[in-house]
CSV table of C-alpha atoms and ligand atoms in Angstrom, one decimal:
chain,number,residue,atom,x,y,z
A,1,MET,CA,79.8,-20.9,-28.4
A,2,ILE,CA,77.4,-21.0,-25.4
A,3,ASP,CA,77.9,-17.3,-24.8
A,4,ALA,CA,76.7,-16.4,-28.3
A,5,THR,CA,73.4,-18.3,-27.7
A,6,ARG,CA,72.7,-16.6,-24.4
A,7,ILE,CA,69.4,-14.6,-24.3
A,8,ARG,CA,70.0,-10.9,-24.4
A,9,GLN,CA,66.6,-9.4,-25.0
A,10,VAL,CA,62.9,-10.4,-25.4
A,11,ARG,CA,60.5,-8.1,-27.1
A,12,ALA,CA,56.8,-8.9,-27.7
A,13,TRP,CA,53.9,-7.3,-29.4
A,14,GLU,CA,50.3,-8.0,-30.4
A,15,ALA,CA,50.0,-9.5,-33.9
A,16,LEU,CA,47.1,-11.2,-35.8
A,17,ASP,CA,46.5,-14.9,-36.4
A,18,SER,CA,44.9,-16.2,-39.7
A,19,ARG,CA,41.4,-15.5,-38.4
A,20,GLY,CA,42.3,-11.9,-37.6
A,21,VAL,CA,42.3,-12.5,-33.9
A,22,PRO,CA,45.1,-11.1,-31.8
A,23,ALA,CA,48.1,-13.3,-31.2
A,24,VAL,CA,51.2,-12.9,-29.0
A,25,ALA,CA,54.3,-12.3,-31.2
A,26,CYS,CA,57.8,-12.4,-29.8
A,27,GLU,CA,61.4,-11.7,-30.8
A,28,VAL,CA,64.3,-13.1,-28.8
A,29,THR,CA,67.7,-11.6,-29.4
A,30,LEU,CA,70.8,-13.5,-28.4
A,31,ALA,CA,74.2,-12.3,-27.3
A,32,GLY,CA,75.7,-13.3,-30.7
A,33,GLY,CA,73.2,-11.0,-32.5
A,34,ALA,CA,70.9,-13.7,-33.9
A,35,THR,CA,67.1,-13.2,-33.5
A,36,GLY,CA,64.1,-15.5,-33.6
A,37,VAL,CA,60.5,-14.5,-34.1
A,38,ALA,CA,57.4,-16.6,-33.4
A,39,VAL,CA,53.6,-15.8,-33.4
A,40,VAL,CA,51.4,-18.1,-31.3
A,41,PRO,CA,48.4,-19.9,-32.9
A,42,SER,CA,44.9,-20.3,-31.4
A,43,GLY,CA,42.1,-22.8,-31.7
A,44,ALA,CA,38.3,-22.5,-32.2
A,45,SER,CA,37.2,-26.0,-31.1
A,46,THR,CA,39.4,-25.8,-28.0
A,47,GLY,CA,39.2,-28.4,-25.3
A,48,THR,CA,38.5,-27.3,-21.7
A,49,HIS,CA,41.6,-29.1,-20.4
A,50,GLU,CA,44.0,-27.1,-22.5
A,51,ALA,CA,46.6,-24.6,-21.1
A,52,LEU,CA,45.0,-21.2,-20.8
A,53,GLU,CA,45.5,-18.3,-23.2
A,54,LEU,CA,45.5,-15.0,-21.5
A,55,ARG,CA,43.1,-12.5,-23.3
A,56,ASP,CA,42.1,-9.0,-22.3
A,57,ARG,CA,38.5,-10.0,-21.7
A,58,LYS,CA,37.5,-6.8,-20.0
A,59,ALA,CA,38.8,-4.5,-22.7
A,60,LEU,CA,36.6,-3.5,-25.6
A,61,ARG,CA,39.3,-3.6,-28.2
A,62,TYR,CA,39.3,-6.6,-30.5
A,63,GLY,CA,36.0,-7.7,-28.8
A,64,GLY,CA,37.8,-8.7,-25.6
A,65,ARG,CA,40.3,-10.9,-27.4
A,66,GLY,CA,43.3,-8.6,-27.2
A,67,VAL,CA,46.6,-10.0,-25.7
A,68,ARG,CA,48.2,-6.9,-24.3
A,69,ALA,CA,48.5,-8.4,-20.8
A,70,ALA,CA,50.2,-11.5,-22.2
A,71,VAL,CA,52.5,-9.4,-24.3
A,72,GLU,CA,53.4,-7.5,-21.2
A,73,ASN,CA,54.1,-10.7,-19.3
A,74,SER,CA,56.4,-11.9,-22.1
A,75,GLU,CA,58.4,-8.7,-22.0
A,76,THR,CA,58.6,-8.4,-18.2
A,77,MET,CA,58.4,-11.4,-15.9
A,78,LEU,CA,59.3,-14.0,-18.6
A,79,ALA,CA,62.0,-11.9,-20.2
A,80,GLU,CA,63.6,-11.3,-16.8
A,81,ALA,CA,63.4,-15.0,-15.9
A,82,VAL,CA,65.2,-16.2,-19.1
A,83,ALA,CA,67.8,-13.4,-19.4
A,84,GLY,CA,71.3,-14.9,-19.8
A,85,LEU,CA,70.1,-18.5,-20.3
A,86,ASP,CA,71.4,-20.6,-23.2
A,87,ALA,CA,68.6,-20.5,-25.8
A,88,ALA,CA,69.9,-23.8,-27.3
A,89,ASP,CA,69.1,-25.5,-24.1
A,90,TRP,CA,65.4,-25.3,-24.7
A,91,ARG,CA,64.5,-27.6,-21.9
A,92,ALA,CA,66.2,-25.3,-19.3
A,93,VAL,CA,64.6,-22.2,-20.9
A,94,ASP,CA,61.1,-23.8,-20.7
A,95,ASN,CA,61.7,-25.1,-17.1
A,96,THR,CA,62.4,-21.5,-16.2
A,97,LEU,CA,59.4,-20.1,-18.1
A,98,VAL,CA,56.9,-22.5,-16.5
A,99,ALA,CA,58.4,-22.0,-13.0
A,100,ALA,CA,57.9,-18.2,-13.5
A,101,ASP,CA,54.2,-18.9,-14.1
A,102,GLY,CA,53.8,-21.5,-11.4
A,103,THR,CA,50.5,-23.1,-12.5
A,104,PRO,CA,49.9,-26.4,-14.4
A,105,ASP,CA,47.8,-24.6,-17.1
A,106,LEU,CA,49.9,-21.5,-17.2
A,107,ARG,CA,47.0,-19.3,-16.2
A,108,THR,CA,49.0,-16.7,-14.3
A,109,LEU,CA,51.1,-15.3,-17.1
A,110,GLY,CA,49.2,-17.0,-20.0
A,111,ALA,CA,50.1,-20.0,-22.1
A,112,ASN,CA,50.3,-17.7,-25.1
A,113,ALA,CA,52.9,-15.5,-23.3
A,114,VAL,CA,55.0,-18.5,-22.3
A,115,LEU,CA,54.8,-20.3,-25.7
A,116,ALA,CA,55.9,-17.1,-27.6
A,117,VAL,CA,59.1,-16.9,-25.6
A,118,SER,CA,59.7,-20.7,-25.7
A,119,LEU,CA,59.4,-20.8,-29.5
A,120,ALA,CA,61.2,-17.5,-30.4
A,121,SER,CA,64.1,-18.8,-28.2
A,122,VAL,CA,64.7,-22.0,-30.2
A,123,VAL,CA,64.3,-20.2,-33.5
A,124,ALA,CA,66.9,-17.7,-32.4
A,125,ALA,CA,69.2,-20.5,-31.2
A,126,ALA,CA,69.1,-22.4,-34.5
A,127,SER,CA,69.8,-19.1,-36.3
A,128,GLU,CA,72.8,-18.3,-34.1
A,129,LEU,CA,74.2,-21.9,-34.5
A,130,ARG,CA,73.5,-21.7,-38.3
A,131,ILE,CA,71.7,-25.0,-38.3
A,132,PRO,CA,68.1,-25.7,-39.4
A,133,LEU,CA,65.6,-25.7,-36.5
A,134,TYR,CA,64.8,-29.4,-37.1
A,135,GLU,CA,68.4,-30.3,-36.5
A,136,LEU,CA,68.4,-28.5,-33.2
A,137,MET,CA,65.2,-30.3,-32.1
A,138,ALA,CA,66.5,-33.7,-33.3
A,139,ASP,CA,69.1,-34.0,-30.5
A,140,GLY,CA,71.3,-36.1,-32.7
A,141,ARG,CA,68.5,-38.5,-33.9
A,142,VAL,CA,67.9,-39.0,-37.6
A,143,PRO,CA,65.2,-36.6,-38.8
A,144,LEU,CA,62.0,-38.0,-40.4
A,145,LEU,CA,59.6,-36.4,-42.8
A,146,PRO,CA,56.0,-36.7,-41.5
A,147,MET,CA,53.1,-38.2,-43.4
A,148,PRO,CA,50.7,-35.2,-44.0
A,149,MET,CA,47.0,-35.4,-43.1
A,150,VAL,CA,45.3,-32.9,-45.3
A,151,ASN,CA,41.9,-31.2,-44.9
A,152,ILE,CA,39.7,-31.4,-47.9
A,153,LEU,CA,36.2,-30.8,-46.5
A,154,SER,CA,35.6,-28.7,-43.4
A,155,GLY,CA,32.6,-28.4,-41.1
A,156,GLY,CA,31.8,-27.7,-37.5
A,157,ALA,CA,33.3,-24.7,-35.8
A,158,HIS,CA,35.6,-24.1,-38.8
A,159,ALA,CA,32.9,-23.7,-41.5
A,160,GLY,CA,29.6,-22.4,-40.1
A,161,GLY,CA,26.6,-24.2,-41.6
A,162,ALA,CA,28.5,-27.0,-43.4
A,163,ILE,CA,28.7,-30.6,-42.2
A,164,ASP,CA,28.8,-31.5,-38.5
A,165,VAL,CA,32.0,-33.4,-38.7
A,166,GLN,CA,34.9,-30.8,-38.5
A,167,ASP,CA,37.4,-32.3,-41.0
A,168,LEU,CA,37.4,-34.9,-43.7
A,169,LEU,CA,41.0,-35.3,-44.6
A,170,ALA,CA,43.1,-37.1,-47.3
A,171,VAL,CA,46.2,-39.0,-46.2
A,172,PRO,CA,48.5,-39.9,-49.1
A,173,ILE,CA,49.7,-43.2,-47.6
A,174,GLY,CA,51.1,-44.6,-50.8
A,175,ALA,CA,53.3,-41.6,-51.8
A,176,ALA,CA,56.9,-42.2,-52.4
A,177,SER,CA,58.1,-38.8,-51.2
A,178,PHE,CA,56.8,-35.8,-49.4
A,179,ALA,CA,56.6,-33.8,-52.7
A,180,GLU,CA,54.5,-36.6,-54.2
A,181,ALA,CA,52.3,-36.6,-51.1
A,182,ILE,CA,51.6,-32.9,-51.5
A,183,GLU,CA,51.0,-33.3,-55.2
A,184,TRP,CA,48.4,-36.0,-54.6
A,185,VAL,CA,46.4,-34.3,-51.9
A,186,SER,CA,46.5,-31.1,-53.9
A,187,ALA,CA,45.0,-33.1,-56.9
A,188,VAL,CA,42.3,-34.5,-54.5
A,189,ARG,CA,41.4,-31.0,-53.3
A,190,SER,CA,41.1,-29.7,-56.9
A,191,ALA,CA,39.0,-32.7,-57.9
A,192,ALA,CA,36.7,-32.2,-54.8
A,193,VAL,CA,36.0,-28.7,-56.2
A,194,ARG,CA,35.1,-30.2,-59.6
A,195,VAL,CA,32.8,-32.9,-58.0
A,196,ALA,CA,31.1,-30.2,-55.9
A,197,VAL,CA,30.5,-28.0,-58.9
A,198,GLU,CA,29.1,-31.0,-60.9
A,199,GLU,CA,26.7,-31.6,-58.0
A,200,GLY,CA,25.5,-28.0,-58.2
A,201,LEU,CA,27.2,-27.0,-54.9
A,202,ASN,CA,28.8,-23.7,-54.1
A,203,ALA,CA,32.5,-24.6,-53.8
A,204,SER,CA,33.7,-21.0,-53.1
A,205,LEU,CA,33.5,-21.1,-49.3
A,206,VAL,CA,37.1,-21.7,-48.0
A,207,ALA,CA,36.9,-22.6,-44.4
A,208,ASP,CA,39.3,-21.6,-41.6
A,209,GLU,CA,41.9,-24.3,-42.5
A,210,GLY,CA,41.6,-24.0,-46.2
A,211,GLY,CA,39.1,-26.9,-46.7
A,212,LEU,CA,35.9,-26.6,-48.7
A,213,GLY,CA,32.8,-25.7,-46.6
A,214,LEU,CA,30.2,-27.5,-48.7
A,215,LEU,CA,26.5,-27.4,-47.7
A,216,LEU,CA,25.8,-31.1,-48.0
A,217,ASP,CA,22.7,-33.1,-46.9
A,218,SER,CA,24.6,-35.5,-44.6
A,219,ASN,CA,28.0,-36.3,-43.1
A,220,ARG,CA,28.2,-39.4,-45.2
A,221,ALA,CA,27.6,-37.3,-48.3
A,222,GLY,CA,31.0,-35.7,-47.4
A,223,LEU,CA,32.7,-39.1,-47.3
A,224,ASP,CA,31.1,-40.1,-50.7
A,225,LEU,CA,32.3,-36.8,-52.3
A,226,LEU,CA,35.8,-37.3,-51.0
A,227,MET,CA,35.8,-40.9,-52.4
A,228,ARG,CA,34.7,-39.5,-55.8
A,229,ALA,CA,37.4,-36.8,-55.6
A,230,ILE,CA,40.2,-39.3,-55.0
A,231,ASP,CA,38.9,-41.4,-57.9
A,232,LEU,CA,38.7,-38.3,-60.2
A,233,ALA,CA,42.3,-37.4,-59.3
A,234,SER,CA,43.2,-40.9,-60.7
A,235,LEU,CA,44.3,-42.1,-57.4
A,236,GLN,CA,43.4,-45.4,-55.6
A,237,PRO,CA,41.3,-44.9,-52.5
A,238,GLY,CA,42.9,-46.9,-49.7
A,239,THR,CA,46.2,-47.6,-51.3
A,240,ASP,CA,47.4,-44.2,-52.7
A,241,VAL,CA,45.2,-42.0,-50.6
A,242,ALA,CA,43.2,-43.0,-47.5
A,243,ILE,CA,40.7,-41.0,-45.4
A,244,ALA,CA,41.0,-39.5,-42.0
A,245,VAL,CA,38.1,-37.9,-40.0
A,246,ASP,CA,38.1,-35.3,-37.2
A,247,VAL,CA,34.7,-35.5,-35.7
A,248,ALA,CA,35.5,-32.8,-33.0
A,249,ALA,CA,32.7,-34.4,-31.1
A,250,THR,CA,33.1,-32.2,-28.0
A,251,GLU,CA,31.5,-29.5,-30.2
A,252,LEU,CA,28.5,-31.8,-30.8
A,253,ALA,CA,28.0,-32.9,-27.2
A,254,VAL,CA,24.5,-32.2,-25.7
A,255,ASP,CA,23.0,-33.5,-22.4
A,256,ASP,CA,21.8,-36.8,-23.8
A,257,GLY,CA,24.6,-37.5,-26.4
A,258,TYR,CA,25.8,-36.0,-29.6
A,259,ARG,CA,23.7,-33.7,-31.8
A,260,LEU,CA,24.1,-34.0,-35.6
A,261,LEU,CA,22.3,-30.8,-36.7
A,262,LEU,CA,22.6,-31.5,-40.4
A,263,GLU,CA,20.9,-34.9,-40.0
A,264,ASP,CA,18.5,-33.7,-37.3
A,265,ARG,CA,19.3,-36.5,-34.9
A,266,THR,CA,21.0,-37.0,-31.5
A,267,LEU,CA,23.2,-40.1,-31.0
A,268,SER,CA,24.1,-41.8,-27.8
A,269,ALA,CA,27.8,-42.5,-27.3
A,270,ILE,CA,27.2,-46.1,-28.3
A,271,GLU,CA,25.3,-45.0,-31.5
A,272,MET,CA,28.1,-42.7,-32.3
A,273,VAL,CA,30.6,-45.6,-32.0
A,274,GLU,CA,28.3,-47.7,-34.2
A,275,MET,CA,28.2,-45.0,-36.8
A,276,LEU,CA,31.9,-44.5,-36.8
A,277,ALA,CA,32.6,-48.2,-36.9
A,278,ASP,CA,30.2,-48.5,-40.0
A,279,TRP,CA,32.1,-45.7,-41.7
A,280,CYS,CA,35.4,-47.6,-41.0
A,281,ASN,CA,33.9,-50.7,-42.7
A,282,GLU,CA,32.6,-48.8,-45.7
A,283,TYR,CA,35.4,-46.3,-46.4
A,284,PRO,CA,39.2,-46.5,-46.4
A,285,ILE,CA,39.5,-44.7,-43.1
A,286,VAL,CA,42.9,-44.9,-41.3
A,287,SER,CA,42.3,-42.4,-38.5
A,288,ILE,CA,39.4,-41.1,-36.4
A,289,GLU,CA,40.0,-38.1,-34.2
A,290,ASP,CA,37.8,-36.9,-31.4
A,291,GLY,CA,35.0,-39.4,-32.3
A,292,LEU,CA,33.6,-38.7,-28.8
A,293,GLY,CA,33.6,-35.8,-26.3
A,294,GLU,CA,36.6,-34.6,-24.2
A,295,ASP,CA,35.5,-36.4,-21.0
A,296,ASP,CA,33.5,-39.4,-22.5
A,297,TRP,CA,36.2,-41.9,-21.4
A,298,ALA,CA,33.8,-44.9,-21.6
A,299,GLY,CA,32.8,-44.0,-25.2
A,300,TRP,CA,36.5,-43.6,-26.2
A,301,SER,CA,37.3,-47.1,-24.7
A,302,GLU,CA,34.3,-48.6,-26.6
A,303,LEU,CA,35.5,-47.0,-29.9
A,304,THR,CA,39.1,-48.1,-29.3
A,305,ASP,CA,37.8,-51.6,-28.6
A,306,ARG,CA,35.7,-51.6,-31.8
A,307,VAL,CA,38.1,-50.1,-34.3
A,308,GLY,CA,41.5,-49.6,-32.6
A,309,GLY,CA,43.0,-52.7,-34.0
A,310,ARG,CA,42.9,-51.4,-37.6
A,311,VAL,CA,42.3,-47.6,-37.3
A,312,GLN,CA,44.1,-44.8,-35.5
A,313,VAL,CA,41.9,-43.6,-32.6
A,314,LEU,CA,43.3,-40.1,-32.2
A,315,GLY,CA,42.8,-38.0,-29.1
A,316,ASP,CA,42.8,-34.2,-29.5
A,317,ASP,CA,40.3,-32.6,-27.0
A,318,LEU,CA,40.5,-35.8,-24.9
A,319,LEU,CA,44.3,-35.7,-24.4
A,320,VAL,CA,45.1,-32.0,-25.0
A,321,THR,CA,48.9,-32.7,-25.3
A,322,ASP,CA,48.9,-33.6,-21.6
A,323,THR,CA,51.1,-36.3,-20.2
A,324,LYS,CA,48.7,-37.3,-17.4
A,325,ARG,CA,45.7,-37.7,-19.7
A,326,ILE,CA,47.8,-39.6,-22.3
A,327,THR,CA,48.9,-42.0,-19.5
A,328,MET,CA,45.3,-42.4,-18.4
A,329,ALA,CA,44.2,-43.1,-22.0
A,330,ALA,CA,46.8,-45.8,-22.2
A,331,GLU,CA,45.6,-47.4,-19.0
A,332,ARG,CA,42.0,-47.3,-20.1
A,333,ARG,CA,42.7,-48.3,-23.7
A,334,ALA,CA,40.7,-45.2,-24.6
A,335,ALA,CA,42.9,-44.2,-27.7
A,336,ASN,CA,45.9,-45.3,-29.6
A,337,ALA,CA,47.2,-42.0,-31.0
A,338,VAL,CA,47.8,-38.5,-29.8
A,339,LEU,CA,47.3,-35.2,-31.5
A,340,LEU,CA,50.1,-32.9,-30.3
A,341,LYS,CA,49.4,-29.1,-30.3
A,342,PRO,CA,52.1,-27.1,-28.7
A,343,ASN,CA,49.7,-24.4,-27.6
A,344,GLN,CA,47.5,-26.9,-25.7
A,345,ALA,CA,50.6,-27.6,-23.6
A,346,GLY,CA,51.9,-24.1,-23.5
A,347,CYS,CA,55.6,-24.7,-24.1
A,348,LEU,CA,57.9,-27.0,-26.1
A,349,LEU,CA,59.1,-28.9,-23.1
A,350,TRP,CA,55.6,-30.0,-22.1
A,351,THR,CA,54.8,-30.8,-25.7
A,352,ARG,CA,57.9,-33.0,-25.7
A,353,ARG,CA,56.9,-34.7,-22.5
A,354,ALA,CA,53.5,-35.5,-24.0
A,355,TYR,CA,55.3,-36.9,-27.1
A,356,ASP,CA,57.5,-39.0,-24.8
A,357,ALA,CA,54.5,-40.3,-22.9
A,358,ALA,CA,52.8,-41.2,-26.2
A,359,VAL,CA,55.8,-43.1,-27.4
A,360,LYS,CA,56.0,-44.9,-24.1
A,361,ALA,CA,52.4,-45.9,-24.4
A,362,GLY,CA,53.0,-47.2,-27.9
A,363,PHE,CA,50.7,-44.5,-29.4
A,364,GLN,CA,51.2,-42.9,-32.8
A,365,THR,CA,51.7,-39.1,-32.8
A,366,VAL,CA,50.4,-36.4,-35.0
A,367,LEU,CA,51.8,-32.9,-34.7
A,368,SER,CA,49.0,-30.3,-35.4
A,369,ALA,CA,48.6,-26.6,-36.2
A,370,ARG,CA,45.5,-24.7,-35.0
A,371,SER,CA,42.5,-23.4,-36.9
A,372,GLY,CA,43.7,-19.9,-36.1
A,373,ASP,CA,47.3,-20.2,-37.2
A,374,THR,CA,50.2,-18.0,-38.3
A,375,GLU,CA,52.7,-17.8,-41.2
A,376,ASP,CA,55.3,-19.4,-38.9
A,377,VAL,CA,57.0,-22.7,-40.0
A,378,TRP,CA,58.5,-24.0,-36.7
A,379,LEU,CA,55.8,-26.6,-36.6
A,380,ALA,CA,57.2,-28.3,-39.7
A,381,ASP,CA,60.7,-28.4,-38.2
A,382,LEU,CA,59.4,-29.8,-35.0
A,383,ALA,CA,57.7,-32.7,-36.8
A,384,VAL,CA,60.9,-33.6,-38.7
A,385,GLY,CA,63.3,-33.2,-35.7
A,386,TRP,CA,61.1,-35.0,-33.2
A,387,ARG,CA,60.0,-37.7,-35.7
A,388,THR,CA,56.4,-37.3,-34.9
A,389,GLY,CA,55.5,-39.4,-38.0
A,390,GLN,CA,52.4,-37.4,-39.0
A,391,ILE,CA,51.5,-33.7,-39.3
A,392,LYS,CA,48.1,-32.0,-39.7
A,393,VAL,CA,48.1,-28.3,-40.7
A,394,GLY,CA,44.9,-27.9,-42.8
A,395,SER,CA,44.4,-27.8,-46.5
A,396,THR,CA,46.7,-27.1,-49.6
A,397,MET,CA,45.6,-23.5,-49.7
A,398,ARG,CA,45.7,-20.4,-47.4
A,399,SER,CA,49.3,-19.2,-46.8
A,400,GLU,CA,49.4,-20.1,-43.1
A,401,ARG,CA,48.8,-23.7,-44.2
A,402,THR,CA,51.1,-23.8,-47.3
A,403,ALA,CA,53.9,-22.1,-45.3
A,404,LYS,CA,54.2,-25.4,-43.4
A,405,TRP,CA,53.9,-27.6,-46.5
A,406,ASN,CA,56.5,-25.4,-48.2
A,407,ARG,CA,58.9,-25.7,-45.3
A,408,LEU,CA,58.6,-29.5,-45.4
A,409,LEU,CA,59.2,-29.4,-49.2
A,410,HIS,CA,62.2,-27.2,-48.6
A,411,ILE,CA,63.6,-29.6,-45.9
A,412,GLU,CA,63.1,-32.6,-48.2
A,413,ARG,CA,65.1,-30.9,-51.0
A,414,THR,CA,67.9,-29.4,-48.9
A,415,ALA,CA,68.5,-31.9,-46.0
A,416,GLY,CA,71.8,-33.1,-47.5
A,417,VAL,CA,70.7,-36.7,-47.2
A,418,GLU,CA,67.6,-38.3,-48.4
A,419,LEU,CA,65.1,-38.2,-45.6
A,420,GLU,CA,62.6,-41.0,-45.2
A,421,LEU,CA,58.9,-40.2,-45.4
A,422,ALA,CA,57.1,-41.7,-42.3
A,423,ARG,CA,54.8,-44.7,-43.0
A,424,PRO,CA,52.4,-44.9,-40.1
A,425,PHE,CA,49.9,-46.7,-42.3
A,426,ALA,CA,52.2,-48.9,-44.4
A,427,VAL,CA,50.7,-50.1,-47.7
A,428,THR,CA,51.4,-53.6,-48.6
A,429,ALA,CA,50.9,-53.2,-52.4
B,1,PGA,P1,41.1,-26.1,-33.5
B,1,PGA,O1,40.9,-27.2,-34.5
B,1,PGA,O2,42.5,-25.5,-33.7
B,1,PGA,O3,40.0,-25.1,-33.8
B,1,PGA,O4,41.0,-26.7,-32.1
B,1,PGA,C1,41.9,-28.2,-34.9
B,1,PGA,C2,41.5,-29.6,-34.5
B,1,PGA,O5,40.4,-29.8,-33.9
B,1,PGA,O6,42.2,-30.5,-34.8
B,2,ZN,ZN1,40.8,-32.0,-33.6
């Protein structure tokens, strides 16, 4: 069997992500004939500590964002390194890939070049073995459906001119199944359009992750609108559907604090913590992501101290799917949950190490897509196989988003056994 899953060929090419920006695409062919294809996603509000995407900055094509050099690296150095390896042994494949690059942020060959081969290899292996990808990733553990965290209102770098806060999300914490979870959040998004239209707002701007980019007067107005939408969808705020916030505060950071353009004021770290703690008191918030900037460790510790006992304090730009930063956050009590983005780490193995470090620290984990994503569905399988407990891929529209929801609905229906839906925010009703 192992012979059939040996890597025979790696081909790569330049494709497009959901924002029309070039992305590395890769096809791995195995000795047994099966193939796996993957297209690497890319962020907009990227953290400076993330693994480095290689882009053809000096070339004029695609405004300097082409990925021809990364494609070439996948097809040459990386392809040669993994030739003949067993694709089902993804840890060994990834060890070889990162050794070929030789740097901690994969800057030599490009994190996008490495991740393309890493992902296409496991997709090919699952196909050759005729098992679903989540089963391959589960390593014999029982798979678990993740609780979805779904973008309803978008702002920041994903919706120019809308609210400062990047995402206001709905979390269907009381749903009995994944299908019901999606039905509920879909109802909330439709209701949010109706509320917006009633308020005379233009609800036609669909942001990068499929959320509504509404021109509101304040960030709090976004929370109020989301509350009304949950209500209008005939759902109970706080028991059926809770709220999550991704402030993406690194994008708001200025010399003397955090700039809220919409509200024309600049907050110190302490004022930001105060504002977020007030929001947690007034709204059924279960998770706050990137409430402070990527290196504001003191601010993060303050926020965790204030709300960490009852709310998920979720590190994205702060932790960048990095084992060392997660361990540091645990020591400093600077967060209690980690957003895992495979392209922040650069390969599956390093994403998995970050997951293991999070579990060891007692942190919750949320697997996440990027704002520039692709039609691929491997992320959904990863969440189920690794039992990440939560997943965040954007809203209930735009095909690169629904592809992941649809894959999870598919898994729920066809798993053969009834898979449990994770309950990171258990309701006691
Ligand atoms: P990004 O946004 O992909 O643009 O970084 C997603 C997030 O901040 O969670
Ligand atoms: Zn984020």
